[in-house]
Amino acid sequence: MQKKEDDVIHLYMKERNETPSEYKSNKLVSKGFFAEVTLQDFPIRGFRAFLHITRRRWLNEDTGKVVFRDWDLVAP
């Protein structure tokens, strides 16, 4: 989703319901999202850009712990 104001553009992104590769062998159940995080990004065609990111979390039914994607692995 995208929202434009006078000199600002807001981009809203939600993480897909695709289990992280490091947990492919475990049974994971989606358990909603973490709170939204807002990041300021480089300007896009003269507009200040803000990214609104909502990360997903899963319950590992094998261990009973909440797991989430390691964003350090995603960045490269």
GROMACS .gro file of N, CA and C in nm:
model
  228
    1MET      N    1   0.084  -0.117   0.000
    1MET     CA    2   0.000   0.000   0.000
    1MET      C    3   0.089   0.124   0.000
    2GLN      N    4   0.040   0.229  -0.056
    2GLN     CA    5   0.118   0.352  -0.068
    2GLN      C    6   0.028   0.471  -0.038
    3LYS      N    7   0.085   0.573   0.027
    3LYS     CA    8   0.010   0.694   0.059
    3LYS      C    9   0.100   0.813   0.032
    4LYS      N   10   0.050   0.912  -0.045
    4LYS     CA   11   0.129   1.030  -0.079
    4LYS      C   12   0.074   1.153  -0.009
    5GLU      N   13   0.163   1.235   0.044
    5GLU     CA   14   0.128   1.365   0.099
    5GLU      C   15   0.200   1.469   0.015
    6ASP      N   16   0.205   1.594   0.060
    6ASP     CA   17   0.267   1.702  -0.020
    6ASP      C   18   0.409   1.668  -0.065
    7ASP      N   19   0.498   1.641   0.030
    7ASP     CA   20   0.637   1.612  -0.007
    7ASP      C   21   0.686   1.482   0.057
    8VAL      N   22   0.591   1.396   0.097
    8VAL     CA   23   0.625   1.272   0.166
    8VAL      C   24   0.550   1.156   0.101
    9ILE      N   25   0.618   1.042   0.090
    9ILE     CA   26   0.552   0.920   0.043
    9ILE      C   27   0.570   0.814   0.152
   10HIS      N   28   0.460   0.745   0.184
   10HIS     CA   29   0.461   0.639   0.285
   10HIS      C   30   0.437   0.506   0.214
   11LEU      N   31   0.524   0.409   0.237
   11LEU     CA   32   0.509   0.275   0.180
   11LEU      C   33   0.486   0.177   0.295
   12TYR      N   34   0.378   0.101   0.287
   12TYR     CA   35   0.341   0.006   0.391
   12TYR      C   36   0.367  -0.135   0.341
   13MET      N   37   0.443  -0.211   0.419
   13MET     CA   38   0.480  -0.347   0.380
   13MET      C   39   0.455  -0.444   0.494
   14LYS      N   40   0.392  -0.557   0.463
   14LYS     CA   41   0.373  -0.664   0.560
   14LYS      C   42   0.448  -0.786   0.510
   15GLU      N   43   0.515  -0.853   0.602
   15GLU     CA   44   0.592  -0.972   0.566
   15GLU      C   45   0.497  -1.083   0.522
   16ARG      N   46   0.534  -1.153   0.417
   16ARG     CA   47   0.453  -1.264   0.366
   16ARG      C   48   0.450  -1.379   0.466
   17ASN      N   49   0.350  -1.464   0.454
   17ASN     CA   50   0.339  -1.580   0.541
   17ASN      C   51   0.417  -1.697   0.481
   18GLU      N   52   0.546  -1.676   0.464
   18GLU     CA   53   0.637  -1.780   0.416
   18GLU      C   54   0.737  -1.808   0.527
   19THR      N   55   0.742  -1.931   0.572
   19THR     CA   56   0.827  -1.964   0.687
   19THR      C   57   0.975  -1.938   0.655
   20PRO      N   58   1.051  -1.892   0.754
   20PRO     CA   59   1.194  -1.868   0.734
   20PRO      C   60   1.267  -1.998   0.696
   21SER      N   61   1.363  -1.987   0.607
   21SER     CA   62   1.434  -2.106   0.557
   21SER      C   63   1.506  -2.182   0.668
   22GLU      N   64   1.550  -2.112   0.772
   22GLU     CA   65   1.622  -2.180   0.880
   22GLU      C   66   1.530  -2.267   0.966
   23TYR      N   67   1.397  -2.256   0.946
   23TYR     CA   68   1.301  -2.335   1.023
   23TYR      C   69   1.216  -2.425   0.934
   24LYS      N   70   1.262  -2.456   0.814
   24LYS     CA   71   1.185  -2.537   0.719
   24LYS      C   72   1.151  -2.676   0.775
   25SER      N   73   1.238  -2.732   0.861
   25SER     CA   74   1.215  -2.867   0.913
   25SER      C   75   1.119  -2.869   1.032
   26ASN      N   76   1.080  -2.752   1.086
   26ASN     CA   77   0.990  -2.742   1.201
   26ASN      C   78   0.848  -2.712   1.156
   27LYS      N   79   0.753  -2.746   1.243
   27LYS     CA   80   0.613  -2.712   1.215
   27LYS      C   81   0.586  -2.574   1.274
   28LEU      N   82   0.563  -2.474   1.187
   28LEU     CA   83   0.538  -2.337   1.231
   28LEU      C   84   0.395  -2.297   1.201
   29VAL      N   85   0.336  -2.220   1.293
   29VAL     CA   86   0.201  -2.167   1.276
   29VAL      C   87   0.209  -2.016   1.291
   30SER      N   88   0.153  -1.943   1.195
   30SER     CA   89   0.155  -1.796   1.201
   30SER      C   90   0.078  -1.749   1.322
   31LYS      N   91   0.138  -1.657   1.398
   31LYS     CA   92   0.075  -1.604   1.519
   31LYS      C   93   0.068  -1.453   1.517
   32GLY      N   94   0.045  -1.396   1.400
   32GLY     CA   95   0.027  -1.252   1.391
   32GLY      C   96   0.155  -1.177   1.360
   33PHE      N   97   0.158  -1.050   1.405
   33PHE     CA   98   0.267  -0.959   1.369
   33PHE      C   99   0.324  -0.889   1.491
   34PHE      N  100   0.449  -0.845   1.477
   34PHE     CA  101   0.508  -0.753   1.574
   34PHE      C  102   0.452  -0.614   1.547
   35ALA      N  103   0.478  -0.520   1.635
   35ALA     CA  104   0.435  -0.381   1.614
   35ALA      C  105   0.505  -0.325   1.489
   36GLU      N  106   0.437  -0.235   1.421
   36GLU     CA  107   0.491  -0.172   1.300
   36GLU      C  108   0.614  -0.088   1.333
   37VAL      N  109   0.714  -0.095   1.245
   37VAL     CA  110   0.836  -0.016   1.258
   37VAL      C  111   0.841   0.080   1.140
   38THR      N  112   0.877   0.206   1.166
   38THR     CA  113   0.885   0.306   1.058
   38THR      C  114   1.030   0.346   1.038
   39LEU      N  115   1.076   0.338   0.914
   39LEU     CA  116   1.213   0.376   0.878
   39LEU      C  117   1.208   0.486   0.773
   40GLN      N  118   1.299   0.580   0.783
   40GLN     CA  119   1.310   0.682   0.678
   40GLN      C  120   1.413   0.632   0.578
   41ASP      N  121   1.376   0.633   0.451
   41ASP     CA  122   1.461   0.582   0.344
   41ASP      C  123   1.511   0.699   0.260
   42PHE      N  124   1.591   0.669   0.158
   42PHE     CA  125   1.640   0.771   0.067
   42PHE      C  126   1.523   0.835  -0.006
   43PRO      N  127   1.533   0.961  -0.043
   43PRO     CA  128   1.424   1.027  -0.116
   43PRO      C  129   1.394   0.957  -0.249
   44ILE      N  130   1.267   0.959  -0.286
   44ILE     CA  131   1.223   0.901  -0.413
   44ILE      C  132   1.166   1.013  -0.497
   45ARG      N  133   1.236   1.051  -0.602
   45ARG     CA  134   1.193   1.157  -0.693
   45ARG      C  135   1.147   1.282  -0.620
   46GLY      N  136   1.229   1.325  -0.523
   46GLY     CA  137   1.202   1.449  -0.452
   46GLY      C  138   1.109   1.435  -0.332
   47PHE      N  139   1.053   1.316  -0.311
   47PHE     CA  140   0.966   1.293  -0.197
   47PHE      C  141   1.046   1.228  -0.084
   48ARG      N  142   1.024   1.274   0.039
   48ARG     CA  143   1.081   1.203   0.154
   48ARG      C  144   1.008   1.070   0.164
   49ALA      N  145   1.082   0.962   0.186
   49ALA     CA  146   1.023   0.828   0.185
   49ALA      C  147   1.027   0.766   0.324
   50PHE      N  148   0.913   0.714   0.367
   50PHE     CA  149   0.903   0.644   0.495
   50PHE      C  150   0.850   0.504   0.467
   51LEU      N  151   0.922   0.404   0.519
   51LEU     CA  152   0.882   0.265   0.505
   51LEU      C  153   0.818   0.221   0.636
   52HIS      N  154   0.697   0.170   0.628
   52HIS     CA  155   0.626   0.118   0.745
   52HIS      C  156   0.626  -0.034   0.730
   53ILE      N  157   0.705  -0.101   0.813
   53ILE     CA  158   0.727  -0.245   0.799
   53ILE      C  159   0.662  -0.319   0.916
   54THR      N  160   0.585  -0.421   0.882
   54THR     CA  161   0.523  -0.506   0.982
   54THR      C  162   0.578  -0.647   0.965
   55ARG      N  163   0.648  -0.695   1.070
   55ARG     CA  164   0.712  -0.826   1.065
   55ARG      C  165   0.621  -0.933   1.123
   56ARG      N  166   0.625  -1.051   1.064
   56ARG     CA  167   0.542  -1.163   1.107
   56ARG      C  168   0.617  -1.246   1.212
   57ARG      N  169   0.541  -1.314   1.295
   57ARG     CA  170   0.601  -1.409   1.390
   57ARG      C  171   0.525  -1.540   1.380
   58TRP      N  172   0.595  -1.649   1.412
   58TRP     CA  173   0.538  -1.783   1.406
   58TRP      C  174   0.561  -1.854   1.538
   59LEU      N  175   0.473  -1.949   1.570
   59LEU     CA  176   0.491  -2.035   1.686
   59LEU      C  177   0.550  -2.166   1.636
   60ASN      N  178   0.665  -2.203   1.691
   60ASN     CA  179   0.727  -2.331   1.658
   60ASN      C  180   0.659  -2.436   1.745
   61GLU      N  181   0.572  -2.518   1.686
   61GLU     CA  182   0.496  -2.615   1.763
   61GLU      C  183   0.584  -2.727   1.818
   62ASP      N  184   0.703  -2.746   1.761
   62ASP     CA  185   0.795  -2.849   1.812
   62ASP      C  186   0.858  -2.806   1.945
   63THR      N  187   0.889  -2.677   1.959
   63THR     CA  188   0.956  -2.629   2.080
   63THR      C  189   0.867  -2.541   2.168
   64GLY      N  190   0.756  -2.488   2.112
   64GLY     CA  191   0.669  -2.399   2.188
   64GLY      C  192   0.719  -2.256   2.194
   65LYS      N  193   0.823  -2.223   2.118
   65LYS     CA  194   0.880  -2.088   2.120
   65LYS      C  195   0.835  -2.008   1.998
   66VAL      N  196   0.833  -1.876   2.014
   66VAL     CA  197   0.802  -1.786   1.903
   66VAL      C  198   0.929  -1.763   1.822
   67VAL      N  199   0.919  -1.776   1.690
   67VAL     CA  200   1.034  -1.753   1.602
   67VAL      C  201   0.997  -1.647   1.500
   68PHE      N  202   1.100  -1.585   1.442
   68PHE     CA  203   1.080  -1.482   1.341
   68PHE      C  204   1.201  -1.482   1.250
   69ARG      N  205   1.186  -1.419   1.134
   69ARG     CA  206   1.291  -1.416   1.034
   69ARG      C  207   1.412  -1.335   1.084
   70ASP      N  208   1.531  -1.387   1.057
   70ASP     CA  209   1.656  -1.317   1.093
   70ASP      C  210   1.685  -1.216   0.982
   71TRP      N  211   1.660  -1.087   1.009
   71TRP     CA  212   1.676  -0.983   0.906
   71TRP      C  213   1.822  -0.960   0.869
   72ASP      N  214   1.916  -1.005   0.951
   72ASP     CA  215   2.057  -0.996   0.912
   72ASP      C  216   2.085  -1.088   0.794
   73LEU      N  217   2.012  -1.199   0.784
   73LEU     CA  218   2.029  -1.289   0.670
   73LEU      C  219   1.958  -1.235   0.546
   74VAL      N  220   1.852  -1.159   0.564
   74VAL     CA  221   1.774  -1.104   0.453
   74VAL      C  222   1.848  -0.989   0.385
   75ALA      N  223   1.917  -0.907   0.464
   75ALA     CA  224   1.979  -0.784   0.413
   75ALA      C  225   2.079  -0.809   0.298
   76PRO      N  226   2.172  -0.905   0.310
   76PRO     CA  227   2.267  -0.922   0.198
   76PRO      C  228   2.197  -0.967   0.073
   0.00000   0.00000   0.00000
